Coordinates of C-alpha atoms in Angstrom, one line a residue:
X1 CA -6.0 23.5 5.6
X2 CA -2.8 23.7 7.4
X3 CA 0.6 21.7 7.2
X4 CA 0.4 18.1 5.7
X5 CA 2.7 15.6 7.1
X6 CA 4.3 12.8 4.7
X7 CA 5.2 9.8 6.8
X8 CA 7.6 7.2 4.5
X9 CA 8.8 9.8 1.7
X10 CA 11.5 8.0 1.3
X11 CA 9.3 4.8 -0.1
X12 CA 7.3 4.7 -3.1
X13 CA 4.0 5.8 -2.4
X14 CA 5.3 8.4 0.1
X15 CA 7.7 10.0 -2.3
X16 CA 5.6 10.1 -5.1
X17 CA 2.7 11.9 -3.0
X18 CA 5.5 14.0 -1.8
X19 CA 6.3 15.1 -5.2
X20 CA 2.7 15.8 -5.8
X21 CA 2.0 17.8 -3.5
X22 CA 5.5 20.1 -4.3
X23 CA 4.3 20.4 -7.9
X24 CA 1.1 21.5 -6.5
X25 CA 2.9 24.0 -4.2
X26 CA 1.5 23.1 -1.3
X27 CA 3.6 23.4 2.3
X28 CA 4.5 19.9 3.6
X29 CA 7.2 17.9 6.1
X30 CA 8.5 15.1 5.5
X31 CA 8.8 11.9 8.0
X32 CA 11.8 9.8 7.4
X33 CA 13.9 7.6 9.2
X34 CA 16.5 8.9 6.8
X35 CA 17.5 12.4 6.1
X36 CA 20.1 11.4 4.0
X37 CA 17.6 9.8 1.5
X38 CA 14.4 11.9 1.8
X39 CA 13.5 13.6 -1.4
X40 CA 15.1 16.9 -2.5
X41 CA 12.3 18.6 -2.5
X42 CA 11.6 22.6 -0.8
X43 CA 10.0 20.8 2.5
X44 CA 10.9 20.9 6.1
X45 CA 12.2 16.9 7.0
X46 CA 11.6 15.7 10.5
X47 CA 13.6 12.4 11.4
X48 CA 11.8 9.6 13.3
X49 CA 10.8 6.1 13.5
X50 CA 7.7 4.5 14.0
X51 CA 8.1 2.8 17.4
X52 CA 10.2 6.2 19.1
X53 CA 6.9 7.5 20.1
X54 CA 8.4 10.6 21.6
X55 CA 10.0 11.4 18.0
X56 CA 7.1 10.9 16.2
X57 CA 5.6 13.5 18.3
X58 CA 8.2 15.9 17.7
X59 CA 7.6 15.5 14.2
X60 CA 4.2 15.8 13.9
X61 CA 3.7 19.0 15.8
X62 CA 2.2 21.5 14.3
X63 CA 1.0 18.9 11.3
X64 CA -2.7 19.4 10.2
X65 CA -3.3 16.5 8.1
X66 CA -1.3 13.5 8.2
X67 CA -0.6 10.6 5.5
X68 CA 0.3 7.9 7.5
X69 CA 2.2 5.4 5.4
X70 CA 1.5 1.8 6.9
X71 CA 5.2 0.5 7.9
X72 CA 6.8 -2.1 6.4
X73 CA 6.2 -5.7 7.5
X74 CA 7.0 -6.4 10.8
X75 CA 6.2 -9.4 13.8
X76 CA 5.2 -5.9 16.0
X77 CA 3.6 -3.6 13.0
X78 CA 0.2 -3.5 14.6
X79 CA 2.8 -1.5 18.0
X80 CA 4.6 0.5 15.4
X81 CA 1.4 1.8 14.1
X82 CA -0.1 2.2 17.7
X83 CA 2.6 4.6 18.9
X84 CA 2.4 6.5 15.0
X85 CA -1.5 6.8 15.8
X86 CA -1.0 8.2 19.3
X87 CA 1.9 10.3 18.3
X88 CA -0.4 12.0 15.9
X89 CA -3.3 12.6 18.5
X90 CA -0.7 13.7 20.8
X91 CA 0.6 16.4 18.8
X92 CA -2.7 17.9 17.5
X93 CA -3.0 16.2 14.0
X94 CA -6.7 16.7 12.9
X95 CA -7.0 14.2 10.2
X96 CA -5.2 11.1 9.1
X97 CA -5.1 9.4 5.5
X98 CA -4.1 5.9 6.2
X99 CA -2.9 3.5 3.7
X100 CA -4.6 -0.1 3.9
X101 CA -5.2 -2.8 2.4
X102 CA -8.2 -4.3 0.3
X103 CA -10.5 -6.6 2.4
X104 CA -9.0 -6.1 5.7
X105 CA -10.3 -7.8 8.4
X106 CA -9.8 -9.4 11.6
X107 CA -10.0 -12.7 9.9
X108 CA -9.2 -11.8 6.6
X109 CA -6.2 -14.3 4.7
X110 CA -4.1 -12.3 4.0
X111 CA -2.3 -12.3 7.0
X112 CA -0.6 -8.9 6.4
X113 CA -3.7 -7.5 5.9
X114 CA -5.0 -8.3 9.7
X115 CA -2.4 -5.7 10.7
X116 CA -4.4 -3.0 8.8
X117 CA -8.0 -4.0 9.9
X118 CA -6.1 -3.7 13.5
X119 CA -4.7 0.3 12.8
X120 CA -8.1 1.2 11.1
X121 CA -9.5 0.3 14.9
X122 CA -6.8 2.2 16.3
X123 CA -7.7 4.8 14.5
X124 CA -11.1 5.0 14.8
X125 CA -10.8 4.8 18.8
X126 CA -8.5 7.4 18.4
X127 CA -11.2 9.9 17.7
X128 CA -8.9 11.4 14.5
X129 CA -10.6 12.1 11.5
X130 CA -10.1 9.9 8.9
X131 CA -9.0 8.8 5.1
X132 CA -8.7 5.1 5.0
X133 CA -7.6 4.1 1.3
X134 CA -7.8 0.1 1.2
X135 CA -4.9 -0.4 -1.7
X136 CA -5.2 -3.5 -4.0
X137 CA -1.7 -5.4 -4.6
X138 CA 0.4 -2.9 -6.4
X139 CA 0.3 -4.0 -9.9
X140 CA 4.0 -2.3 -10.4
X141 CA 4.9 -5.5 -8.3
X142 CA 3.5 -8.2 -10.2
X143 CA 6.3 -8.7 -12.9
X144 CA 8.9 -9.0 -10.4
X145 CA 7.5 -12.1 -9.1
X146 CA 8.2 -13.8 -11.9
X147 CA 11.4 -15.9 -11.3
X148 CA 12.7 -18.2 -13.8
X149 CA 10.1 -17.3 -16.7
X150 CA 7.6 -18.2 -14.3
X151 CA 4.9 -16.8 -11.7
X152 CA 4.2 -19.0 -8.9
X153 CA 2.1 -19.2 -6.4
X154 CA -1.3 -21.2 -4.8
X155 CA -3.7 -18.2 -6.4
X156 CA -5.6 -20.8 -8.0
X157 CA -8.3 -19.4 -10.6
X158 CA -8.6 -16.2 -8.6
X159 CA -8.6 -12.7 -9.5
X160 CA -6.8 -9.8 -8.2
X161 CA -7.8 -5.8 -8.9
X162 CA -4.3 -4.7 -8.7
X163 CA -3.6 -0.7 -9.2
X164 CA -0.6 0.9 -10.3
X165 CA 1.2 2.8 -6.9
X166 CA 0.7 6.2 -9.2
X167 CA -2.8 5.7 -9.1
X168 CA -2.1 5.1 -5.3
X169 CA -0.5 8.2 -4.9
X170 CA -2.5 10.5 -6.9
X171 CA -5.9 9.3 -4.7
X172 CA -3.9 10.0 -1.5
X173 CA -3.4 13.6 -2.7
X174 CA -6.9 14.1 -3.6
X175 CA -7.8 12.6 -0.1
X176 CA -5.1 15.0 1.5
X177 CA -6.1 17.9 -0.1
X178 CA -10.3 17.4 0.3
X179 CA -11.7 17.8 3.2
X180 CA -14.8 15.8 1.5
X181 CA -12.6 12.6 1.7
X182 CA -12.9 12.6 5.8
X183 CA -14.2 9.5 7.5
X184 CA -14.3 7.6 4.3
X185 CA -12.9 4.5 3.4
X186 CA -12.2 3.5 -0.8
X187 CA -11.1 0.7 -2.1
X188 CA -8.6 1.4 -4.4
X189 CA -8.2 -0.7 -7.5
X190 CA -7.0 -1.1 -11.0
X191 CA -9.1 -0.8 -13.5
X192 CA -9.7 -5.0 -14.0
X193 CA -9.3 -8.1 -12.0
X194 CA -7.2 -10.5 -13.6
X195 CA -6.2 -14.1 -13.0
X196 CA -1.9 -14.8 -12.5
X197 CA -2.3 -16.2 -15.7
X198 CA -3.7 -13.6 -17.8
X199 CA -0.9 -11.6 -15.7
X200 CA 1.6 -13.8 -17.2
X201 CA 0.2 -13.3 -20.6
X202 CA 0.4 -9.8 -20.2
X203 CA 4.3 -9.7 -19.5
X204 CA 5.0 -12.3 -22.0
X205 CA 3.1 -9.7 -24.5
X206 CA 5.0 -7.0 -23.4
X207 CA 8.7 -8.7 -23.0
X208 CA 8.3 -10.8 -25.8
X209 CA 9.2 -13.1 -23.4
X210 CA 7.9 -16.7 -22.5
X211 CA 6.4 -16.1 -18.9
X212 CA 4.0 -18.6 -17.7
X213 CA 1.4 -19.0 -14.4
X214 CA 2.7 -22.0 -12.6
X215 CA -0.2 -22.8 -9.8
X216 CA 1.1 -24.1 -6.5
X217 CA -0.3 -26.2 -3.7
X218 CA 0.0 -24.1 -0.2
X219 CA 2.6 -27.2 0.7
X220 CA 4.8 -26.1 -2.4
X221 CA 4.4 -22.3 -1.7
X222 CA 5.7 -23.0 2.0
X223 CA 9.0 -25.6 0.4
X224 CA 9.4 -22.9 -2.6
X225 CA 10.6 -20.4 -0.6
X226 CA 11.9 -22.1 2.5
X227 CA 15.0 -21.4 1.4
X228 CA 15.0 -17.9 1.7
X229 CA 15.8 -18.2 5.5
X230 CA 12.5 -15.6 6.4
X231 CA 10.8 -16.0 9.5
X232 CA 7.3 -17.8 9.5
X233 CA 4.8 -14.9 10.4
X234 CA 6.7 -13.3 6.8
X235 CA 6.6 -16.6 4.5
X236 CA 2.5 -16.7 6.3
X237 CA 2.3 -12.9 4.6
X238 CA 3.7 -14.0 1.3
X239 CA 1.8 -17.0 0.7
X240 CA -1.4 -15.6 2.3
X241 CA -1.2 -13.1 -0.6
X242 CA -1.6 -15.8 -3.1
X243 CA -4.5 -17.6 -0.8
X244 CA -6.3 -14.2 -0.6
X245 CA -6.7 -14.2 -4.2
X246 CA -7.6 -17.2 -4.6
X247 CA -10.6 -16.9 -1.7
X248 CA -11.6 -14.1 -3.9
X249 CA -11.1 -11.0 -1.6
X250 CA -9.2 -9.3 -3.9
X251 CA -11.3 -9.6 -6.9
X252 CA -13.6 -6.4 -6.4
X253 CA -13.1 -3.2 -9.0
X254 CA -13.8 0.1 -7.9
X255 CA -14.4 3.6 -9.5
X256 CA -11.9 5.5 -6.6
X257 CA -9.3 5.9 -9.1
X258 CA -11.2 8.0 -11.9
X259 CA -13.8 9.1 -9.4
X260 CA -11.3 10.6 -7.0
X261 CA -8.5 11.5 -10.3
X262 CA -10.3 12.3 -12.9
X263 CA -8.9 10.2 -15.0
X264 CA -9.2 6.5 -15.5
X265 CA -6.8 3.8 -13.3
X266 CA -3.5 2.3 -15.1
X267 CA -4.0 -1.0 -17.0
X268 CA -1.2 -3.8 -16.3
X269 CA -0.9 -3.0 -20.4
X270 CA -0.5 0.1 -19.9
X271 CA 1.4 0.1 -17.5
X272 CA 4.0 -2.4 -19.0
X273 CA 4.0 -0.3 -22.4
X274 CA 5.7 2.9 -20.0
X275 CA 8.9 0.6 -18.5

């Protein structure tokens, strides 16, 4: 295997696979939009943004396998990642790991998550090999929804698989570093799937804290956070979240995490017991 290429190492699931794969001395560059916040780490950084095609390019030469990061909400993210995807064929990557999203679809709910069922065609037309690793919600997330001693949101009696971004990050190194991993696609999960209100339990365990699940209509979800001034296509993503859960597409637990690790997936407890 060659050079492996980091794309967001600057975020949290880039920089923590970027610090993996330092510790396991293996020869990497980093993508950033950045320089003055990538990671001081002993790696060549490369400076572009996801819609400068040309850039992207630039920095992917001479890259052998290739973690593409999915970019960060946007009206045009299904372009970004078009011109990140033809950078990368363009400049001779052989393999990409792409980070997606449980249950993505065309028609999926989560709205956010139609942008990844969109790149994994993009992908697979581009003729690249590749790692697609469908992420649950990141379970590191979950407590800082909670606003007021409360978690809200139209999830109803739903379930949700959510996985600690470690656990993220660790699989995407294995899937870097494997060739076995090419043109798969995991699901990768927690260890349980557990209702907003066992969540809440959780953190008021933990916190010693009252926090309690508080279950919106849709209508309320949409007048809840009107007042943040977002655009509608990002209050559809947010909301669509809680609607996905309910629907029950984010309810599945897999075996990626200790299959691929070694090791079993973070627990919300567990995970609560390390902050």
């Amino acid at each position: 295997m060659g050079l492996i290429g980091v794309t967001g190492a600057t975020g949290g699931i880039g920089g923590r696979v970027a610090r993996r794969l330092t510790a396991a001395g293996v020869a990497q560059r980093l993508v950033v939009r950045d320089p003055a916040r990538a990671p001081d780490l002993p790696a060549d950084v490369r400076v572009a943004e996801y819609g400068d095609a040309e850039a992207l390019r630039h920095a992917f030469d001479g890259v052998d396998v290739l973690l593409l990061v999915s970019a960060s909400e946007d009206a045009d993210r299904v372009a970004l990642h078009r011109a990140a995807v033809g950078a990368a064929a363009a400049a001779g990557v052989r393999r990409v790991v792409y980070t997606s999203f449980q249950s993505a679809a065309p028609d999926c709910t989560f709205t956010f998550g139609r942008d990844h069922a969109a790149t994994e065609e993009l992908l697979a037309a581009s003729r690249l090999e590749t790692t697609v690793l469908r992420n649950s919600f990141y379970l590191d997330v979950l407590p800082e929804f909670v606003t007021d001693g409360a978690l809200r949101g139209p999830a109803g009696e739903g379930r949700v698989a959510a996985v600690a971004r470690d656990d993220v990050a660790d699989v995407a190194v294995a899937a870097l570093l494997d060739e076995e991993h090419s043109g798969r696609t995991y699901d990768v999960t927690g260890p349980q799937a557990l209702t907003l209100a066992e969540v809440a339990a959780e953190i008021t365990r933990a916190t010693g804290e009252e926090v309690t699940y508080v279950q919106e209509t849709v209508e309320e979800a949409y007048a809840s956070r009107a007042s943040s001034g977002a655009p509608r296509w990002e209050v559809d993503g947010w909301v669509s979240t809680y609607t996905a859960i309910a629907n029950g597409e984010l309810e599945a637990v897999s075996d990626v995490v200790p299959r691929l690790t070694g090791r079993p997936a973070t627990s919300l407890r567990e995970l609560l017991a390390r902050r």
